XYZ file of C-alpha atoms in Angstrom:
785
model
C 28.576 -34.696 -11.084
C 28.194 -31.183 -13.384
C 31.584 -28.861 -12.683
C 29.371 -26.033 -11.123
C 28.138 -28.864 -8.766
C 31.654 -30.033 -7.911
C 32.914 -26.932 -7.438
C 30.001 -25.391 -4.864
C 30.845 -29.226 -2.897
C 34.144 -28.932 -2.795
C 34.437 -25.020 -2.123
C 31.629 -25.702 0.923
C 34.337 -28.241 2.207
C 37.179 -26.047 2.151
C 35.363 -23.555 4.024
C 34.576 -25.505 6.687
C 38.354 -27.142 7.279
C 40.001 -23.368 7.088
C 37.629 -22.013 9.575
C 38.221 -25.116 11.778
C 41.822 -24.461 12.025
C 41.435 -20.686 12.190
C 39.827 -21.010 14.705
C 41.002 -23.654 17.171
C 45.266 -23.515 16.130
C 46.901 -20.531 17.650
C 48.660 -18.445 15.310
C 47.074 -19.975 12.409
C 48.832 -18.819 9.063
C 47.770 -16.409 7.139
C 47.523 -18.009 4.296
C 44.466 -20.120 5.356
C 42.779 -16.770 5.778
C 43.111 -16.122 1.911
C 42.221 -19.401 1.050
C 39.156 -18.974 2.926
C 38.327 -15.485 1.674
C 38.909 -16.527 -1.774
C 37.175 -19.455 -1.471
C 33.884 -18.036 -0.305
C 34.081 -15.738 -2.770
C 34.185 -18.373 -5.621
C 31.385 -20.368 -4.188
C 29.678 -16.951 -4.516
C 30.543 -16.502 -7.820
C 29.173 -19.953 -9.058
C 26.115 -20.022 -7.214
C 24.921 -16.781 -9.689
C 26.412 -18.636 -12.650
C 24.177 -21.876 -11.780
C 21.195 -19.294 -10.953
C 21.411 -17.822 -14.150
C 22.030 -21.060 -16.050
C 18.582 -22.572 -14.040
C 16.500 -19.829 -14.961
C 17.263 -20.617 -18.768
C 19.485 -17.480 -19.209
C 22.169 -19.219 -21.097
C 23.677 -16.742 -23.649
C 26.847 -17.990 -25.366
C 29.216 -16.104 -22.746
C 27.667 -18.242 -19.967
C 27.881 -21.338 -22.419
C 31.583 -20.423 -23.427
C 32.425 -20.265 -19.673
C 30.962 -24.379 -18.664
C 32.481 -25.889 -21.886
C 35.480 -28.623 -21.838
C 38.435 -27.211 -20.543
C 36.870 -23.439 -20.140
C 37.614 -21.508 -16.862
C 34.750 -23.224 -14.872
C 36.285 -26.778 -15.140
C 40.143 -25.284 -14.955
C 38.641 -23.855 -11.597
C 36.941 -27.284 -10.506
C 40.486 -29.151 -11.237
C 42.328 -26.246 -9.146
C 39.811 -26.294 -6.284
C 39.771 -30.104 -6.463
C 44.193 -29.873 -5.913
C 43.522 -27.324 -3.125
C 41.593 -29.217 -0.874
C 43.895 -32.511 -1.046
C 46.356 -30.057 0.625
C 44.509 -31.026 3.776
C 44.408 -34.130 5.348
C 41.836 -36.301 4.062
C 41.035 -38.483 7.537
C 40.774 -35.107 9.620
C 37.099 -36.735 11.256
C 36.243 -33.593 12.804
C 36.313 -31.232 9.508
C 34.905 -33.627 7.390
C 31.949 -34.121 10.250
C 31.489 -30.570 11.423
C 30.701 -32.321 14.242
C 31.581 -30.027 17.064
C 31.322 -32.377 20.151
C 34.390 -34.144 18.699
C 36.743 -30.861 19.458
C 37.954 -32.268 23.184
C 38.665 -35.908 21.206
C 40.636 -34.302 17.856
C 42.130 -30.998 17.620
C 43.947 -29.932 14.519
C 47.480 -28.893 14.529
C 49.991 -27.466 11.789
C 51.543 -30.609 12.333
C 48.841 -32.664 10.730
C 48.073 -29.840 8.110
C 52.071 -30.070 6.981
C 52.161 -26.379 6.954
C 54.079 -24.841 5.789
C 55.763 -27.819 3.391
C 52.408 -27.290 1.270
C 52.119 -23.132 1.389
C 54.128 -23.155 -2.246
C 51.484 -25.281 -3.716
C 48.511 -24.141 -1.965
C 49.926 -20.634 -3.417
C 49.996 -21.757 -6.814
C 46.325 -23.074 -6.618
C 45.213 -19.666 -5.063
C 46.305 -17.877 -7.856
C 44.884 -19.843 -10.744
C 41.735 -19.697 -9.184
C 41.839 -16.169 -8.595
C 42.564 -16.186 -11.926
C 39.494 -18.413 -13.365
C 37.342 -15.791 -10.997
C 38.200 -13.049 -12.915
C 38.167 -14.499 -15.912
C 34.387 -15.571 -15.395
C 33.708 -12.350 -13.317
C 34.433 -10.391 -16.891
C 33.048 -12.653 -19.100
C 29.657 -12.568 -16.718
C 30.216 -8.264 -16.601
C 30.656 -7.908 -20.531
C 27.226 -10.043 -20.790
C 25.511 -8.100 -18.389
C 27.039 -4.562 -20.046
C 25.360 -5.834 -23.819
C 21.705 -6.827 -22.279
C 22.371 -2.981 -20.452
C 23.340 -1.244 -23.927
C 20.271 -3.420 -25.576
C 17.638 -2.163 -22.880
C 19.107 1.331 -23.076
C 18.955 1.413 -26.801
C 15.346 0.399 -26.596
C 14.501 2.545 -24.089
C 16.197 5.585 -25.988
C 14.177 4.380 -28.904
C 11.131 4.059 -27.342
C 11.570 7.413 -25.710
C 11.977 9.373 -29.240
C 9.017 7.922 -30.286
C 6.590 8.646 -27.595
C 5.219 11.913 -27.434
C 4.384 13.767 -24.205
C 0.832 13.186 -24.567
C 1.638 9.409 -25.120
C 3.946 9.515 -21.898
C 1.368 11.223 -19.875
C -0.850 8.243 -20.225
C 1.547 5.862 -19.208
C 2.090 7.975 -16.034
C -1.920 8.471 -15.535
C -1.901 4.379 -16.018
C 0.359 3.976 -13.313
C -1.207 6.275 -10.969
C -2.640 4.211 -8.217
C -2.720 6.577 -5.081
C -1.462 10.080 -4.379
C 0.281 9.865 -0.997
C 1.003 14.344 -1.638
C -2.361 15.307 0.356
C -1.097 13.068 3.112
C 2.481 14.835 2.776
C 0.671 18.492 3.116
C -1.513 17.734 5.952
C 1.269 15.896 7.604
C 3.740 20.010 6.819
C 0.490 21.515 8.363
C 1.073 20.017 11.515
C 4.777 20.463 11.966
C 6.542 22.708 14.221
C 9.745 24.358 13.646
C 12.408 23.422 15.244
C 11.431 20.070 15.737
C 12.756 16.541 14.021
C 16.494 18.237 13.695
C 17.943 15.868 15.658
C 17.972 13.554 13.040
C 19.758 15.346 10.585
C 22.366 15.177 13.516
C 22.817 11.620 13.437
C 25.367 9.708 12.341
C 22.643 6.804 10.834
C 21.136 9.516 8.767
C 24.958 11.018 7.401
C 25.591 7.686 6.189
C 22.116 7.242 4.749
C 22.003 10.452 2.787
C 25.822 9.218 1.840
C 24.897 6.263 0.437
C 26.583 4.075 2.820
C 23.489 2.470 4.668
C 20.782 1.227 2.284
C 17.850 0.903 4.619
C 17.066 3.356 7.634
C 13.770 2.394 10.033
C 12.519 4.735 11.856
C 9.911 2.831 14.777
C 8.028 4.042 17.629
C 4.656 4.008 19.729
C 1.443 4.913 18.331
C 1.138 9.056 18.301
C 5.441 9.406 18.676
C 5.326 11.687 15.461
C 6.659 9.505 13.155
C 4.715 10.750 10.139
C 5.230 14.495 11.022
C 8.944 13.672 11.365
C 8.862 11.469 7.743
C 7.399 14.797 6.153
C 10.434 16.836 7.643
C 12.712 14.343 6.512
C 11.020 14.585 2.837
C 11.197 18.417 2.280
C 14.690 17.965 4.160
C 15.431 16.163 1.244
C 13.752 17.911 -1.949
C 15.292 21.457 -0.759
C 18.873 19.816 -0.775
C 18.579 18.379 -4.045
C 19.971 21.587 -5.937
C 22.796 21.545 -3.813
C 24.164 17.806 -2.907
C 22.704 16.089 -5.660
C 23.852 18.447 -8.222
C 26.937 16.923 -9.395
C 25.371 13.409 -9.750
C 21.476 11.932 -11.006
C 19.350 10.954 -7.984
C 15.364 10.639 -7.909
C 13.719 11.263 -4.860
C 10.348 9.316 -3.745
C 7.826 9.771 -1.205
C 4.732 7.425 -0.152
C 2.486 7.731 2.650
C 0.639 4.062 3.682
C -2.779 5.343 5.459
C -5.217 3.053 7.112
C -7.755 5.257 5.630
C -6.786 3.914 1.774
C -8.182 0.430 3.111
C -6.124 -1.327 1.024
C -3.341 -3.503 0.254
C -0.261 -0.565 -0.776
C 2.329 -3.078 -1.826
C 1.180 -2.151 -5.448
C 0.004 1.582 -4.886
C 3.380 2.234 -3.533
C 5.495 0.777 -6.596
C 2.522 2.135 -9.525
C 3.552 5.643 -7.405
C 6.950 4.815 -7.150
C 7.365 4.519 -10.985
C 5.410 7.210 -11.608
C 7.408 9.535 -10.059
C 10.757 7.865 -11.240
C 9.732 8.179 -14.930
C 8.471 11.760 -14.454
C 12.056 12.777 -13.220
C 14.067 10.979 -16.021
C 11.437 12.182 -18.245
C 10.601 8.642 -20.447
C 9.229 5.502 -20.366
C 11.200 2.158 -20.824
C 9.940 -0.025 -23.504
C 9.074 -3.009 -20.960
C 6.919 -0.422 -18.886
C 5.198 0.973 -22.385
C 4.530 -2.894 -23.080
C 2.444 -3.362 -19.879
C 0.977 -0.238 -20.681
C -0.046 -1.430 -23.960
C -1.176 -5.009 -22.853
C -3.843 -3.223 -20.016
C -5.154 -4.653 -17.069
C -3.107 -4.321 -13.563
C 0.709 -5.538 -13.732
C 1.728 -7.834 -11.159
C 4.318 -6.815 -8.246
C 7.266 -9.130 -10.505
C 6.494 -6.635 -13.367
C 6.000 -3.219 -10.988
C 9.642 -4.245 -9.828
C 11.401 -5.490 -13.114
C 9.857 -2.266 -13.716
C 11.493 0.233 -11.507
C 14.813 -2.266 -12.108
C 14.659 -0.704 -15.887
C 13.966 2.953 -14.875
C 16.374 2.620 -11.916
C 19.582 2.325 -14.451
C 18.502 5.666 -15.170
C 20.134 7.474 -11.631
C 23.295 7.111 -10.016
C 20.894 6.542 -6.319
C 17.080 6.504 -5.602
C 16.165 7.657 -2.109
C 12.599 6.529 -1.439
C 11.063 7.396 1.991
C 7.790 5.540 2.749
C 5.757 6.131 5.917
C 3.291 3.902 8.014
C 4.003 0.490 6.397
C 2.283 -0.748 9.190
C -0.988 0.529 7.965
C -0.903 -1.390 5.099
C -3.887 -4.097 4.785
C -2.223 -7.074 4.642
C 1.438 -6.144 5.101
C 3.398 -9.447 3.987
C 3.492 -7.910 0.065
C 4.694 -4.770 1.068
C 7.306 -6.476 3.608
C 8.465 -8.589 0.723
C 8.194 -5.662 -1.844
C 10.959 -4.100 0.675
C 12.804 -6.281 1.575
C 13.547 -7.151 -2.484
C 14.165 -3.013 -2.782
C 17.115 -3.714 0.026
C 18.556 -7.050 -0.572
C 17.814 -7.560 -4.374
C 20.833 -6.722 -6.303
C 19.263 -5.471 -8.749
C 18.156 -2.204 -6.623
C 21.559 -1.391 -5.385
C 21.107 1.599 -6.157
C 17.932 2.439 -3.931
C 18.227 3.324 -0.215
C 15.298 3.612 1.492
C 13.739 5.213 4.654
C 10.815 3.598 6.221
C 8.808 4.288 9.515
C 6.401 2.070 11.393
C 5.306 0.699 14.862
C 7.062 -1.865 16.552
C 4.596 -4.897 15.157
C 6.535 -8.046 15.436
C 6.342 -9.171 11.653
C 7.858 -5.576 10.915
C 10.773 -6.044 13.280
C 11.611 -9.482 13.035
C 12.371 -7.759 8.320
C 13.468 -4.832 9.242
C 16.041 -6.402 11.774
C 17.759 -7.751 9.246
C 18.106 -5.577 6.374
C 18.058 -1.705 8.402
C 19.536 0.241 10.328
C 17.345 1.297 13.126
C 16.488 4.761 14.414
C 13.980 4.608 17.854
C 11.852 7.273 17.923
C 12.059 7.228 22.463
C 15.434 9.178 23.416
C 15.876 12.059 25.002
C 16.191 14.550 21.932
C 12.198 13.518 20.826
C 11.612 14.428 24.359
C 13.006 18.101 23.908
C 11.218 18.481 20.210
C 8.378 17.780 22.525
C 8.479 20.501 25.199
C 9.127 22.918 22.034
C 5.829 21.857 20.610
C 3.813 22.270 23.661
C 5.398 25.874 24.195
C 4.564 26.673 20.761
C 1.132 25.091 20.359
C 0.131 26.711 23.782
C 1.518 30.271 22.599
C -0.271 30.349 19.983
C -3.683 28.695 20.802
C -6.593 31.272 20.300
C -7.637 30.655 24.212
C -4.303 29.204 25.899
C -2.472 31.943 24.707
C -4.839 34.206 26.720
C -4.153 32.249 29.871
C -1.919 33.977 32.911
C 1.947 32.936 32.201
C 1.945 30.919 35.051
C -0.766 28.973 33.966
C 0.672 28.519 30.764
C 4.025 27.408 32.218
C 2.516 25.100 34.540
C 0.901 23.323 30.714
C 3.742 23.336 29.458
C 5.391 21.525 32.260
C 2.932 18.993 32.737
C 2.575 18.028 29.482
C 6.160 17.805 28.386
C 6.829 15.959 31.478
C 3.941 13.163 30.920
C 3.562 12.929 27.202
C 6.202 9.476 26.872
C 6.988 10.836 23.684
C 3.764 10.721 22.568
C 2.703 14.033 20.345
C -0.271 12.709 19.742
C -1.396 12.392 23.399
C -0.444 15.952 23.623
C -2.466 17.212 20.953
C -5.594 15.896 22.838
C -4.621 17.342 26.176
C -4.308 20.634 24.928
C -7.855 19.921 23.383
C -9.263 18.885 26.729
C -7.677 22.077 28.967
C -8.757 24.615 26.521
C -12.299 24.110 27.003
C -11.939 24.507 30.745
C -12.822 27.631 32.853
C -8.521 29.075 32.944
C -8.828 28.863 37.099
C -5.709 27.965 38.957
C -7.681 24.848 40.775
C -9.447 23.352 37.890
C -6.329 23.551 35.450
C -4.304 21.855 38.077
C -6.436 19.470 39.306
C -6.852 18.344 35.566
C -3.130 18.436 35.153
C -2.654 16.475 38.296
C -5.159 13.581 36.708
C -4.046 13.475 33.631
C -4.678 10.435 31.478
C -1.555 7.938 31.171
C -2.565 6.328 27.669
C -3.943 7.170 24.884
C -6.622 4.815 25.079
C -7.723 6.013 28.577
C -7.631 10.000 26.623
C -9.891 8.832 24.369
C -12.056 7.020 26.669
C -12.257 10.079 28.743
C -12.818 12.662 25.536
C -15.900 10.285 24.844
C -17.300 10.712 28.171
C -16.784 14.377 28.248
C -18.725 14.816 25.034
C -22.425 16.259 26.721
C -25.796 14.466 26.115
C -27.170 16.488 23.038
C -23.771 15.345 21.176
C -23.310 11.934 21.807
C -25.516 10.875 18.709
C -24.588 13.273 16.030
C -20.534 12.221 17.432
C -21.351 8.663 17.289
C -23.129 8.907 13.623
C -19.942 10.996 12.663
C -17.728 8.460 13.417
C -19.560 5.779 11.868
C -20.338 7.565 8.608
C -16.148 8.650 8.339
C -15.668 4.861 8.890
C -18.364 4.164 6.194
C -17.508 6.623 3.457
C -13.621 5.043 3.820
C -15.249 1.551 2.327
C -17.121 3.435 -0.567
C -14.936 6.255 -1.568
C -11.249 6.668 -1.945
C -10.721 9.908 0.082
C -11.940 11.435 3.002
C -15.667 12.614 3.116
C -16.644 16.057 2.197
C -17.844 17.900 4.583
C -20.983 18.947 3.405
C -21.810 15.615 2.772
C -21.192 14.201 6.191
C -23.170 16.689 7.895
C -26.409 15.595 5.353
C -25.262 12.440 5.946
C -25.834 12.597 9.743
C -29.163 14.438 9.495
C -30.313 11.187 7.020
C -29.473 8.662 9.694
C -30.314 10.685 12.521
C -34.256 10.771 11.096
C -34.291 7.018 12.700
C -33.357 8.372 15.943
C -35.445 9.567 18.972
C -32.895 13.071 19.398
C -34.096 16.521 17.273
C -30.904 18.583 16.716
C -33.820 21.155 15.404
C -31.840 23.838 17.462
C -28.600 23.413 16.157
C -27.359 24.107 12.625
C -25.182 21.307 11.226
C -22.288 23.298 9.595
C -18.314 23.030 10.665
C -18.638 24.693 14.122
C -20.982 21.766 15.309
C -18.040 19.306 13.963
C -15.731 21.104 15.179
C -17.012 21.711 18.796
C -18.369 18.014 19.164
C -15.831 15.837 18.120
C -12.641 18.280 18.857
C -9.829 16.226 18.172
C -11.027 13.170 17.365
C -11.350 14.135 13.851
C -9.351 16.655 11.432
C -10.991 18.705 9.048
C -8.943 19.769 5.569
C -9.046 22.535 3.321
C -9.115 21.868 -0.356
C -8.163 24.460 -2.777
C -9.609 24.518 -6.407
C -9.775 26.690 -8.927
C -11.828 29.600 -9.309
C -14.575 28.548 -10.311
C -15.442 26.302 -7.581
C -15.786 26.686 -3.583
C -13.114 25.827 -1.497
C -13.564 21.832 -0.439
C -13.306 20.680 3.251
C -12.986 16.689 3.893
C -13.043 15.204 7.097
C -11.162 12.344 8.547
C -10.313 10.948 12.170
C -7.904 12.889 13.745
C -5.113 9.971 13.958
C -4.719 5.691 13.230
C -5.786 5.601 16.705
C -8.671 7.051 16.970
C -10.280 4.549 14.794
C -8.291 1.705 16.579
C -10.201 2.226 19.459
C -13.633 3.050 17.811
C -13.304 -0.954 16.443
C -11.444 -2.592 19.754
C -12.488 -4.683 22.254
C -11.470 -2.161 24.851
C -14.020 0.586 23.921
C -16.549 -2.402 24.166
C -15.902 -3.318 27.305
C -15.513 -0.024 29.202
C -17.748 3.096 29.759
C -17.860 4.920 26.453
C -19.104 1.647 24.536
C -21.916 3.773 23.010
C -19.400 5.438 20.886
C -17.668 1.695 19.482
C -18.045 0.733 15.977
C -19.414 -2.523 14.550
C -18.497 -2.567 11.665
C -20.382 -5.131 9.882
C -23.262 -3.757 11.456
C -22.604 -0.183 10.223
C -22.170 -1.316 6.669
C -25.597 -2.572 6.680
C -27.097 0.244 8.378
C -25.938 2.743 5.972
C -25.867 0.596 3.629
C -29.564 0.541 3.757
C -29.652 4.314 4.054
C -28.079 4.776 0.744
C -29.957 2.110 -1.327
C -33.293 4.150 0.182
C -32.261 7.432 -1.140
C -30.916 6.399 -4.609
C -34.401 4.926 -5.152
C -35.806 7.822 -4.436
C -33.148 10.030 -6.439
C -35.721 10.829 -9.670
C -37.208 12.659 -6.940
C -34.273 15.105 -6.684
C -32.890 17.293 -10.003
C -30.242 18.619 -8.676
C -27.338 17.153 -10.372
C -29.346 16.474 -14.524
C -27.285 19.813 -15.344
C -24.187 17.583 -15.239
C -25.332 15.403 -18.066
C -23.959 17.613 -20.572
C -20.897 16.354 -20.883
C -17.770 18.202 -20.790
C -13.869 17.855 -21.347
C -12.969 19.294 -17.587
C -14.732 16.307 -15.715
C -12.695 16.785 -12.456
C -14.582 19.998 -12.444
C -17.927 18.229 -12.483
C -17.007 15.505 -10.293
C -15.862 18.055 -7.640
C -19.570 19.669 -8.396
C -21.056 16.301 -7.840
C -19.291 14.988 -4.806
C -21.019 18.048 -3.262
C -24.679 16.338 -4.174
C -25.859 14.077 -1.490
C -28.008 11.978 -3.773
C -24.974 11.447 -6.441
C -23.373 10.732 -3.016
C -26.021 7.896 -1.973
C -25.979 6.615 -5.545
C -22.585 6.034 -5.896
C -22.481 4.295 -2.252
C -25.274 2.150 -3.142
C -24.260 0.086 -6.145
C -20.971 -0.215 -4.259
C -22.487 -1.236 -1.182
C -24.494 -3.821 -3.315
C -20.935 -4.755 -4.790
C -18.793 -5.152 -0.841
C -21.663 -6.839 1.069
C -23.952 -8.384 -1.477
C -23.828 -12.076 0.642
C -25.173 -10.141 3.519
C -27.655 -7.846 1.526
C -28.918 -11.328 0.631
C -29.679 -12.728 4.262
C -31.958 -10.192 4.992
C -35.439 -9.353 3.221
C -35.418 -5.790 3.706
C -32.016 -5.347 1.960
C -32.452 -7.959 -0.299
C -35.423 -6.108 -1.891
C -33.670 -3.009 -1.877
C -30.803 -4.060 -3.519
C -33.176 -6.075 -6.222
C -34.916 -2.344 -6.772
C -32.002 -0.270 -7.039
C -31.284 -2.238 -10.018
C -34.875 -2.555 -11.732
C -34.600 -0.848 -14.819
C -38.043 -0.359 -14.854
C -38.217 2.305 -11.724
C -37.565 5.964 -12.457
C -34.634 6.514 -10.305
C -33.152 3.504 -12.469
C -31.773 6.107 -15.604
C -30.530 8.748 -12.682
C -27.804 5.673 -11.426
C -25.568 4.954 -14.205
C -24.349 8.844 -14.683
C -23.071 9.538 -11.574
C -21.708 6.166 -11.147
C -19.824 6.629 -14.594
C -18.390 10.008 -13.821
C -16.906 8.527 -9.617
C -15.715 5.879 -12.022
C -14.089 7.576 -14.492
C -12.322 9.898 -11.619
C -10.901 6.685 -9.631
C -12.964 8.239 -6.437
C -14.673 4.595 -5.952
C -13.227 1.676 -3.534
C -14.500 -0.490 -6.372
C -14.654 1.108 -10.096
C -16.736 -0.130 -12.531
C -14.126 1.009 -15.012
C -11.392 -1.057 -13.834
C -13.432 -4.324 -13.305
C -13.260 -6.635 -16.368
C -16.302 -8.711 -14.869
C -18.587 -5.372 -15.510
C -20.236 -5.351 -19.051
C -21.722 -2.057 -20.875
C -24.776 -3.287 -22.563
C -27.992 -2.241 -23.938
C -31.532 -4.128 -25.635
C -32.836 -3.722 -28.506
C -35.907 -5.948 -27.258
C -37.063 -5.518 -23.471
C -36.995 -9.278 -22.028
C -38.408 -10.129 -18.687
C -37.766 -7.662 -16.132
C -36.274 -10.327 -13.692
C -33.618 -10.963 -16.400
C -32.348 -7.047 -16.761
C -32.347 -7.306 -12.621
C -30.337 -10.393 -12.772
C -27.978 -9.518 -15.511
C -27.395 -6.419 -13.239
C -26.621 -8.665 -10.396
C -24.490 -10.417 -12.036
C -22.431 -7.117 -13.165
C -22.014 -5.760 -9.385
C -22.529 -7.929 -6.577
C -19.386 -10.079 -6.177
C -20.639 -12.820 -3.674
C -23.430 -13.669 -6.549
C -25.464 -13.970 -3.601
C -28.657 -12.228 -4.390
C -28.837 -13.433 -8.356
C -28.974 -16.811 -6.699
C -31.715 -15.481 -4.413
C -33.853 -14.170 -7.273
C -33.597 -16.954 -9.693
C -34.423 -19.251 -6.707
C -38.211 -17.204 -6.459
C -38.223 -17.255 -10.308
C -40.232 -19.590 -12.822
C -36.895 -21.401 -13.826
C -37.597 -23.173 -16.791
C -39.764 -19.914 -18.777
C -36.663 -18.068 -17.635
C -34.054 -20.579 -19.142
C -36.358 -20.428 -22.383
C -36.510 -16.303 -22.389
C -34.827 -14.995 -25.470
C -32.531 -11.906 -25.211
C -31.940 -9.292 -27.973
C -29.057 -6.805 -26.917
C -26.388 -4.982 -28.108
C -23.564 -5.883 -25.591
C -19.653 -5.045 -25.109
C -17.177 -5.684 -21.986
C -16.769 -2.804 -19.250
C -15.856 -0.752 -18.858
C -18.032 2.299 -17.551
C -15.693 5.129 -18.005
C -15.444 7.953 -20.692
C -11.876 8.031 -19.897
C -10.868 4.712 -21.736
C -11.432 2.737 -25.041
C -13.923 0.150 -24.770
C -13.219 -3.441 -25.542
C -15.996 -5.776 -26.818
C -16.475 -9.162 -27.210
C -13.993 -11.196 -29.441
C -12.718 -7.718 -30.596
C -15.512 -6.780 -32.649
C -17.623 -3.533 -31.865
C -20.413 -3.454 -29.787
C -21.946 -7.179 -31.343
C -25.430 -7.902 -31.409
C -26.210 -10.792 -29.165
C -29.163 -13.272 -29.390
C -29.960 -15.934 -27.087
C -31.340 -17.514 -24.284
C -30.377 -16.868 -21.007
C -27.894 -19.376 -20.664
C -25.930 -18.406 -23.687
C -25.404 -15.283 -22.024
C -24.231 -16.968 -19.066
C -21.351 -18.408 -21.484
C -20.648 -14.819 -23.082
C -19.999 -13.610 -19.857
C -17.569 -16.764 -18.654
C -16.072 -17.892 -22.449
C -14.591 -21.225 -20.659
C -17.846 -22.137 -19.102
C -20.037 -25.042 -21.310
C -23.716 -24.346 -21.965
C -24.273 -27.892 -19.703
C -22.221 -26.017 -16.990
C -24.045 -22.968 -16.662
C -27.045 -24.501 -16.921
C -26.232 -27.193 -14.055
C -25.245 -24.365 -12.255
C -28.831 -22.301 -12.809
C -30.244 -25.646 -11.348
C -28.157 -25.313 -8.557
C -29.274 -21.671 -7.830
C -32.892 -22.528 -8.390
C -32.094 -25.452 -5.527
C -30.347 -23.259 -3.313
C -27.537 -24.608 -3.788
C -23.530 -23.244 -4.757
C -23.369 -22.543 -8.453
C -20.485 -20.542 -10.433
């Protein structure tokens, strides 16, 4: 057996023996405890050495340690002799069989202690010496690696200009959480949340004594608002607490509206911010940037490891980890940040609901802090009193009514700030009559679900369709766009979708006031300041995650508010159809033609563009085909619309590309043509049969490829296969921000050949025979690629 394996096995047996005597022998000698501690330490050290060797990280130093008569070999000899001091025929310890304890109990006589004590002490001193030698060698080896990394980092930093660093930062920019932070700060009530700063858990974390805090609570408990308060406090304290050491601070908000697995966006944003605070780009990060494409989670973690060496400590606050889609990746990343020795200087605070998978992981790595406490009840009382006093309607009520409202809401909130917000919205709509108000306070809903149900049932008849369509459009927008829907776009979308309903809203002005009046506390309107040349932009979102959860749940469908339920698949196809109808009629609207004169201010152009409903419809239609092409292929009218959308002979087609380019360049879409290597840019030198162009467009866009199969099934396959193409072809991206990458590294290569050869150009690893067989399968309705 190799020396490493031998030391590990012998150490395990000695540990069991020591524990057995310490547990079962009264007044066991302290020497056994010393042996237990020292052998446990040597076992841990050797496990690390074996891991390094198994990973192919054998260096000259490690090789020297493992050489004959080296420290590892000497340690093996010493632990072997130490084990021999224990009785070799002690069956209980050797078998670890707890059931044998009543029959055979260890005694100091069987161990022959203290007669063996001098020998044990001598061997233990030798083992301690070997451990120190091995540890020092590993530390020296690591220091050399760190020095080399730092040297390369400094070298690359000196070579990168500020503009080059900004390009790397931009590459690391995936999801910006700052708008969510600013929105949360607007909802913060002064004086609340300060109980956290007085807690021992927070004090320990801020002093780097605790690696991870987990703040957990029920939906609507105000976890996000508390997180924003902690973030602000951390940022404001950097001038004092962090003045003597170099610390970095980063926050991130997971959000259900992102509709994404948050693991990679979180890591990319964290890297972006830490690199900015360090004012450098590590060599490894720059290599990933030059390589292009999306880095893996492992690569992002390694990048974080390298940049973290620039700081004494890094503080991370991550809110609402329960709102990440497919949480497993994010939970694994958070676990690594807390438990992996590479990130020893990272300290994490996370908030979430009490879901089983999150609780199981956090119980192992964190210090939990519950939002269910008396201090939170005091915060709610303060919040209610302040909101009532400042409310434009409630503040005018008689003082005794205001006092009754404050008392009732504070007592019945059960730790839910969101519940309080909804009750205030309901109460402010009532006439300030004592009987009416007291009756309402006596019959307050007990849960958020019951609250939402009542809110929907209280919507006037004339506003029901408006509210339902508004909520469905907010959901649909989240499937297409990154970011909330502009209010002007939402109002136009509601008007468009209501054309098919029997109710007329001609007597209403479609504006923000109407949206607030009908939707109330179900939605949030947020203002976004822009440069002086552009108007203030207002966006709309669900007011809280619990609103969307209720809308899509079985609970709403099985209750009296079922009219307002949102069937996701039906809504996707219903609104996709509207978007495709509008997009194919876009040639009748010329409102965004002036944007074709490209300027450097792409952000300004994009902000104007998003206010153009026609451009919104075009982008939504194309991304809808990408998302739900499979479902569209099963419905004749939707399939026909999708094929017509991508028909270059139609008058609308020339209006499709520009807004799509611009939205992709600004990373506004959930599926961006600029980041998809399967989306190809091409120009025709000689137009082939029209269906050929439509098919290639479908191959670029429809991720299911079902629409392409449907098209091919209805075509003359033999004629189609023989058709010759003459085109200039280059890979992706439909973006003005990124360099074009061309097939095989050439520049805009000319291509001539039939459709089968085009397929092999799309998929270089596929042979022409495979492509032909796949196309034959398509035409027969079988699976192809």
